[in-house]
Short mmCIF file of C-alpha atoms in Angstrom, two decimals:
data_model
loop_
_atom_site.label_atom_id
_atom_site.label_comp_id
_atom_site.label_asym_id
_atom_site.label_seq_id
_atom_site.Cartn_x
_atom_site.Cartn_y
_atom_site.Cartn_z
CA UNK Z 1 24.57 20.19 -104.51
CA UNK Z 2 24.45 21.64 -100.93
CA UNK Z 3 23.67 19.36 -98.13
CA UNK Z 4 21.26 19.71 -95.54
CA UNK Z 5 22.73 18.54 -92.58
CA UNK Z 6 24.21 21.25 -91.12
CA UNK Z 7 21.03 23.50 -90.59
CA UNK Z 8 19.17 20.39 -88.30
CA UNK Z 9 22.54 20.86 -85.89
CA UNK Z 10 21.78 24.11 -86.19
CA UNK Z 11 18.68 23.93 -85.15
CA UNK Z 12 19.73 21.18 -82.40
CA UNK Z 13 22.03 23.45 -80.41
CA UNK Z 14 19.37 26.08 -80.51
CA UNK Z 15 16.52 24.37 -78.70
CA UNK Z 16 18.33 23.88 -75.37
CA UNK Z 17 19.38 27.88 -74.89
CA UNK Z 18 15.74 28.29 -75.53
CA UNK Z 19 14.20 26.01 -72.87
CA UNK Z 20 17.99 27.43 -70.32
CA UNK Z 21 16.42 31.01 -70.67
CA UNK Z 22 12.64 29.79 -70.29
CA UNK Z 23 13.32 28.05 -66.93
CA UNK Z 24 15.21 30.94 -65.82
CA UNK Z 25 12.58 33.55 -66.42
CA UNK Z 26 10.28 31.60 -64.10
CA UNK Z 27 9.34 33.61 -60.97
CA UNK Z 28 9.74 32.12 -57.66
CA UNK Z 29 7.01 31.84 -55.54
CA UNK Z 30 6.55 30.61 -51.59
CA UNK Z 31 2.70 30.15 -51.78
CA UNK Z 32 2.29 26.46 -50.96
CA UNK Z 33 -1.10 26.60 -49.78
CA UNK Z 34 -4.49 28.10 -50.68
CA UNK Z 35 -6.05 30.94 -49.23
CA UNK Z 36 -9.06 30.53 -46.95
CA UNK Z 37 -11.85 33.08 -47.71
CA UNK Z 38 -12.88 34.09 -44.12
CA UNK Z 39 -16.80 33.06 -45.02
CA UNK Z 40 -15.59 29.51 -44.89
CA UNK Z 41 -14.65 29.53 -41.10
CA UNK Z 42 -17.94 29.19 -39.42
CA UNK Z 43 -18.03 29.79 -35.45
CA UNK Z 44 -19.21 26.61 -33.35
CA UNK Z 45 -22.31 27.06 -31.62
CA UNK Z 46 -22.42 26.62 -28.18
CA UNK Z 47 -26.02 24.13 -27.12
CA UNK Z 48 -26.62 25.60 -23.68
CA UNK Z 49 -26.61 28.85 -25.07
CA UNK Z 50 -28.76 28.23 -28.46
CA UNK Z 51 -32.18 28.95 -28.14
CA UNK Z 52 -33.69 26.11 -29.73
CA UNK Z 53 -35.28 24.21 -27.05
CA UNK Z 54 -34.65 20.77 -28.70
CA UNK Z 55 -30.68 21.48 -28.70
CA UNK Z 56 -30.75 22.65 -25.23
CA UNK Z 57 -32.73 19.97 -24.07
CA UNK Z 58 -29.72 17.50 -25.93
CA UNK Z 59 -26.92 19.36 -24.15
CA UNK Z 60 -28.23 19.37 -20.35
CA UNK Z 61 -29.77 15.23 -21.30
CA UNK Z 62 -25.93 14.29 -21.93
CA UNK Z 63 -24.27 16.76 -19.12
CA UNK Z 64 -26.88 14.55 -17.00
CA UNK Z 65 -25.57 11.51 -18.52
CA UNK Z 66 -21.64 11.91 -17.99
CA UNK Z 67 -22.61 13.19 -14.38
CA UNK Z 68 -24.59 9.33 -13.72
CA UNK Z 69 -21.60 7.42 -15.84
CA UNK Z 70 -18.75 9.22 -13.03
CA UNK Z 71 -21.46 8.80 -9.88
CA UNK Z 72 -21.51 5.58 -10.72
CA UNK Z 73 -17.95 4.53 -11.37
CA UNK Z 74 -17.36 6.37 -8.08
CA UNK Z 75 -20.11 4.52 -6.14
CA UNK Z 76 -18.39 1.39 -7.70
CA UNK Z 77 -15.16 1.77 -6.17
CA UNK Z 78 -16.31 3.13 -3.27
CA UNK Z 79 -18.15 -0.21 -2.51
CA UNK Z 80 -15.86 -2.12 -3.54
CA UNK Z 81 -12.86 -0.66 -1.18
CA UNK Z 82 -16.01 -1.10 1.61
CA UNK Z 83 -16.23 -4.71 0.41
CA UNK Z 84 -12.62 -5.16 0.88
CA UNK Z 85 -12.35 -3.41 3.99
CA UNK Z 86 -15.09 -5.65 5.75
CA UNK Z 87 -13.44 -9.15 4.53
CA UNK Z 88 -10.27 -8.20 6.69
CA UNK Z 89 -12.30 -7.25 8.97
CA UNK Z 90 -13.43 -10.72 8.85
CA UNK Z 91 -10.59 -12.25 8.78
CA UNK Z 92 -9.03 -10.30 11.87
CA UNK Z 93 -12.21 -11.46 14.02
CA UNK Z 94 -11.41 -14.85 12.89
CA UNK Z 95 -8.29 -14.44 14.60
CA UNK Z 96 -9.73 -12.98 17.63
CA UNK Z 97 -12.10 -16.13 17.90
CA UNK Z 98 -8.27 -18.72 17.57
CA UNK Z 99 -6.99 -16.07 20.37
CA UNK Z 100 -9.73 -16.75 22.86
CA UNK Z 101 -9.69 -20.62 22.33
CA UNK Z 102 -8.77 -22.91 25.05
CA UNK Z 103 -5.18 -23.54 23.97
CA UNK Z 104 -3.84 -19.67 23.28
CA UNK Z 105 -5.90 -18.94 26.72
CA UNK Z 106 -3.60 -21.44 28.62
CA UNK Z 107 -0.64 -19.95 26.79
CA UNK Z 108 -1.57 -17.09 27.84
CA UNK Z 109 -1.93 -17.53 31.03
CA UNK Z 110 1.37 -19.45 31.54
CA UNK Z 111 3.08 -16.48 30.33
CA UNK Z 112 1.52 -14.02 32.28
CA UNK Z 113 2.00 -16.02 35.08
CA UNK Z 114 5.96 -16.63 35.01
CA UNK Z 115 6.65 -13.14 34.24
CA UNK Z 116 4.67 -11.45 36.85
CA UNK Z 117 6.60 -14.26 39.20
CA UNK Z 118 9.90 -12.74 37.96
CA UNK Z 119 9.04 -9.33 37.81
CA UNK Z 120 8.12 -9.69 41.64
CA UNK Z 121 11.13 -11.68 42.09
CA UNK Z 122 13.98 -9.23 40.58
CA UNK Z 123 11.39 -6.35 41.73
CA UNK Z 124 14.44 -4.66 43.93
CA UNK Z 125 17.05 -4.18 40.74
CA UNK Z 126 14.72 -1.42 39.57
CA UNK Z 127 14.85 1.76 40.70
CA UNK Z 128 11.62 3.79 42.00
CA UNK Z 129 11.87 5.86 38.98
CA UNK Z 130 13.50 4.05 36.21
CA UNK Z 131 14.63 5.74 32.73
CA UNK Z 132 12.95 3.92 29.68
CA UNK Z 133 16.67 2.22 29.12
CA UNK Z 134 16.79 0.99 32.41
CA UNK Z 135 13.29 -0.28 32.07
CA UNK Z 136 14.28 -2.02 28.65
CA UNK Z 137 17.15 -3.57 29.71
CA UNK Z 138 15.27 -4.92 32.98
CA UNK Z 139 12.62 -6.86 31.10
CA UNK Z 140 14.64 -8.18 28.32
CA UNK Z 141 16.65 -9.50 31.46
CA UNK Z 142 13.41 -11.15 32.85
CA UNK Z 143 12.07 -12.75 29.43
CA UNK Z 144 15.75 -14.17 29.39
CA UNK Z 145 15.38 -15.81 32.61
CA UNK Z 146 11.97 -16.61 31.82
CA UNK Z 147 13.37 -19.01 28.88
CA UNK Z 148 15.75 -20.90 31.28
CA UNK Z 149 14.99 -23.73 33.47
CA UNK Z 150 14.82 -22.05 36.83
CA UNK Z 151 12.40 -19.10 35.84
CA UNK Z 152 9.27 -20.17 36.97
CA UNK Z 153 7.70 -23.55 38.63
CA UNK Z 154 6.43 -24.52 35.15
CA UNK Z 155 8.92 -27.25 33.55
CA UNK Z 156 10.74 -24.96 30.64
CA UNK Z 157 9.52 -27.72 28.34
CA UNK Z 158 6.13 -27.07 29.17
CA UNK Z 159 6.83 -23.18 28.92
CA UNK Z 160 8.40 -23.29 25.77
CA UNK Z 161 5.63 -25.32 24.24
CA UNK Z 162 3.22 -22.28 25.69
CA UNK Z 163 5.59 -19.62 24.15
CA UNK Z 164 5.93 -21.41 20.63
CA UNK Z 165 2.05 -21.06 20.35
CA UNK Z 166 2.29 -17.31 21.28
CA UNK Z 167 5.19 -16.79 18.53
CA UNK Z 168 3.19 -18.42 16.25
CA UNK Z 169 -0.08 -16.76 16.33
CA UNK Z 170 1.74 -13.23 16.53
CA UNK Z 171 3.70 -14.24 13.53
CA UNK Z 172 0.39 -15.26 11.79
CA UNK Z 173 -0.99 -11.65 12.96
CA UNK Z 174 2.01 -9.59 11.24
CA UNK Z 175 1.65 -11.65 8.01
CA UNK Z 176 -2.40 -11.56 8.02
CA UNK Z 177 -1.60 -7.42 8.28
CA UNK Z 178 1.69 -6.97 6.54
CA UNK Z 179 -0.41 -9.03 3.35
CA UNK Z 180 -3.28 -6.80 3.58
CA UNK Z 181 -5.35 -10.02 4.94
CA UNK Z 182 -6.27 -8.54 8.19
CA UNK Z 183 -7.89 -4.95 9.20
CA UNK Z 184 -5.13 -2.82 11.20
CA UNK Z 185 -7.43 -0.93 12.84
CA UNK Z 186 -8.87 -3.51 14.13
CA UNK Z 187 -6.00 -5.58 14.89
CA UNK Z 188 -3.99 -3.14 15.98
CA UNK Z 189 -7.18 -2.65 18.69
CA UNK Z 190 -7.15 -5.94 19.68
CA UNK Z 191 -3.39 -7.12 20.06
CA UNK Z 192 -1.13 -4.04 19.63
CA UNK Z 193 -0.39 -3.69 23.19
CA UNK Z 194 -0.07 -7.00 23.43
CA UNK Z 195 2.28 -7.50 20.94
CA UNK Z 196 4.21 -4.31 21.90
CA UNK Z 197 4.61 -5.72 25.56
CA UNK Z 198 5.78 -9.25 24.62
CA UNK Z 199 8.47 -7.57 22.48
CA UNK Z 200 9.72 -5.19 25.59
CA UNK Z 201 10.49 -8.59 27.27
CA UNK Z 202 11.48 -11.67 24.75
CA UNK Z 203 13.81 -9.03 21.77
CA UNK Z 204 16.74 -10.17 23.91
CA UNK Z 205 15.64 -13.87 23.83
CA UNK Z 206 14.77 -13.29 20.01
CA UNK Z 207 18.35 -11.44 19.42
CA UNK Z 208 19.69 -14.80 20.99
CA UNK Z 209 18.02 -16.88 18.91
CA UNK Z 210 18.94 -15.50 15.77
CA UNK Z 211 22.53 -15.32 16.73
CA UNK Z 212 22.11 -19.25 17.58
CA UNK Z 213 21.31 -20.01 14.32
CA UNK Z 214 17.67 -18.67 13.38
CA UNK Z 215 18.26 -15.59 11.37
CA UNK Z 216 14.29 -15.23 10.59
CA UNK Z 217 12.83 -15.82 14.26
CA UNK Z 218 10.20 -13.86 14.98
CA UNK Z 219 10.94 -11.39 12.62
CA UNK Z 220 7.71 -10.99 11.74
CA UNK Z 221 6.37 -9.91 15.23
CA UNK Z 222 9.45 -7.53 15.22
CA UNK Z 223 8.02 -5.45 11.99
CA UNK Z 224 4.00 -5.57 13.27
CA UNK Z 225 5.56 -3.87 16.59
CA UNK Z 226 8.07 -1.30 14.98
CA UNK Z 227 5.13 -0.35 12.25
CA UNK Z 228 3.90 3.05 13.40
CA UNK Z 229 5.87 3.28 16.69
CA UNK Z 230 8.63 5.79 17.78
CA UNK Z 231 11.70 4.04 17.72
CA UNK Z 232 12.60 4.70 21.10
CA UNK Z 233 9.63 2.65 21.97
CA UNK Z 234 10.29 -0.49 20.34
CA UNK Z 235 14.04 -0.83 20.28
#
């Protein structure tokens, strides 16, 4: 009797050459995508051009709309920055009512009055036409002298009480501006020249100061006068 066995591993090694030659006699292809008829891509209509009334009455109802939503956002800001602007405003008119109270009036006053004493004193070192150096150098000479005991009749203890409440409030003045606390406009209408003067005659005092021992004196006064001025103005 035959066996059968050897026509199943017949039929065995057959079956993979079959499906070997079927896979190769696939085509290749690249199409990953489907076509798009060109009736499916419809053209946007624009509303301010359609002539139904109701759509065009939609499109210029919300072109109105955005055109109230950015007024008003500006219109916001806008009052806001005016809101801003008129509390330091405020707040530097506050300061001009300290600087016309008694006490900075009699500091004032002492000041005014021992420099203009020195200045006519030490009026002859100064030539008829002086160079802006020369001029420098002459009134940081005088606020010098002005700080010792023999520049004016007032007792320096006195003086320097008068000149501490000076360097104070200009201190105060520099940080109220240099903070954004204070209006410079309107500070810089009301004590600017000021400021800028008292400067031309104490920065050698100051510079003395500082090497004594006070790095940070008056160092605010020093940036509110060199903010927006040539340099060869307020060295």
């Amino acid at each position: 009797m035959k066996k059968p066995g050897g026509t199943t591993k017949q039929a065995a090694a057959v079956t993979p050459a079959k499906e070997a030659a079927a896979k190769q006699a696939l085509p290749e292809t690249t199409e990953g995508f489907p076509w798009l008829s060109s009736h499916e891509i419809k053209k946007e209509s624009n509303p301010f051009t359609d002539r139904d009334w109701r759509m065009l009455v939609y499109a210029w109802s919300g072109m109105l709309v955005r055109f109230a939503i950015i007024f008003t956002l500006a219109f916001s800001v806008y009052q806001f920055l005016a809101n801003q602007e008129q509390k330091r405003v405020e707040q530097t008119m506050s300061l001009v009512e300290l600087w016309e109270t008694k006490d900075y009036q009699q500091a004032q006053r002492a000041l005014k009055d021992r420099l203009a004493a020195l200045n006519s004193k030490y009026d002859n070192l100064l030539s008829a036409n002086p160079s802006p150096t020369e001029e420098q150098v002459f009134r940081q000479r005088i606020g010098i002298e002005a700080m010792s005991a023999s520049g004016g009749d007032m007792p320096l203890a006195d003086f320097s009480e008068k000149f501490d409440r000076i360097v104070y409030f200009l201190n105060r003045l520099s940080f109220c501006v240099d903070g954004d606390l204070c209006s410079r406009k309107v500070t810089d209408a009301y004590f600017r020249d000021y400021a800028v003067s008292f400067w031309s005659y104490f920065a050698g005092y100051v510079d003395k100061q500082r090497k004594a021992g006070s790095p940070t004196f008056a160092t605010a006064i020093e940036a509110y006068v060199r903010s927006g001025q040539p340099s060869a103005e307020t060295k």
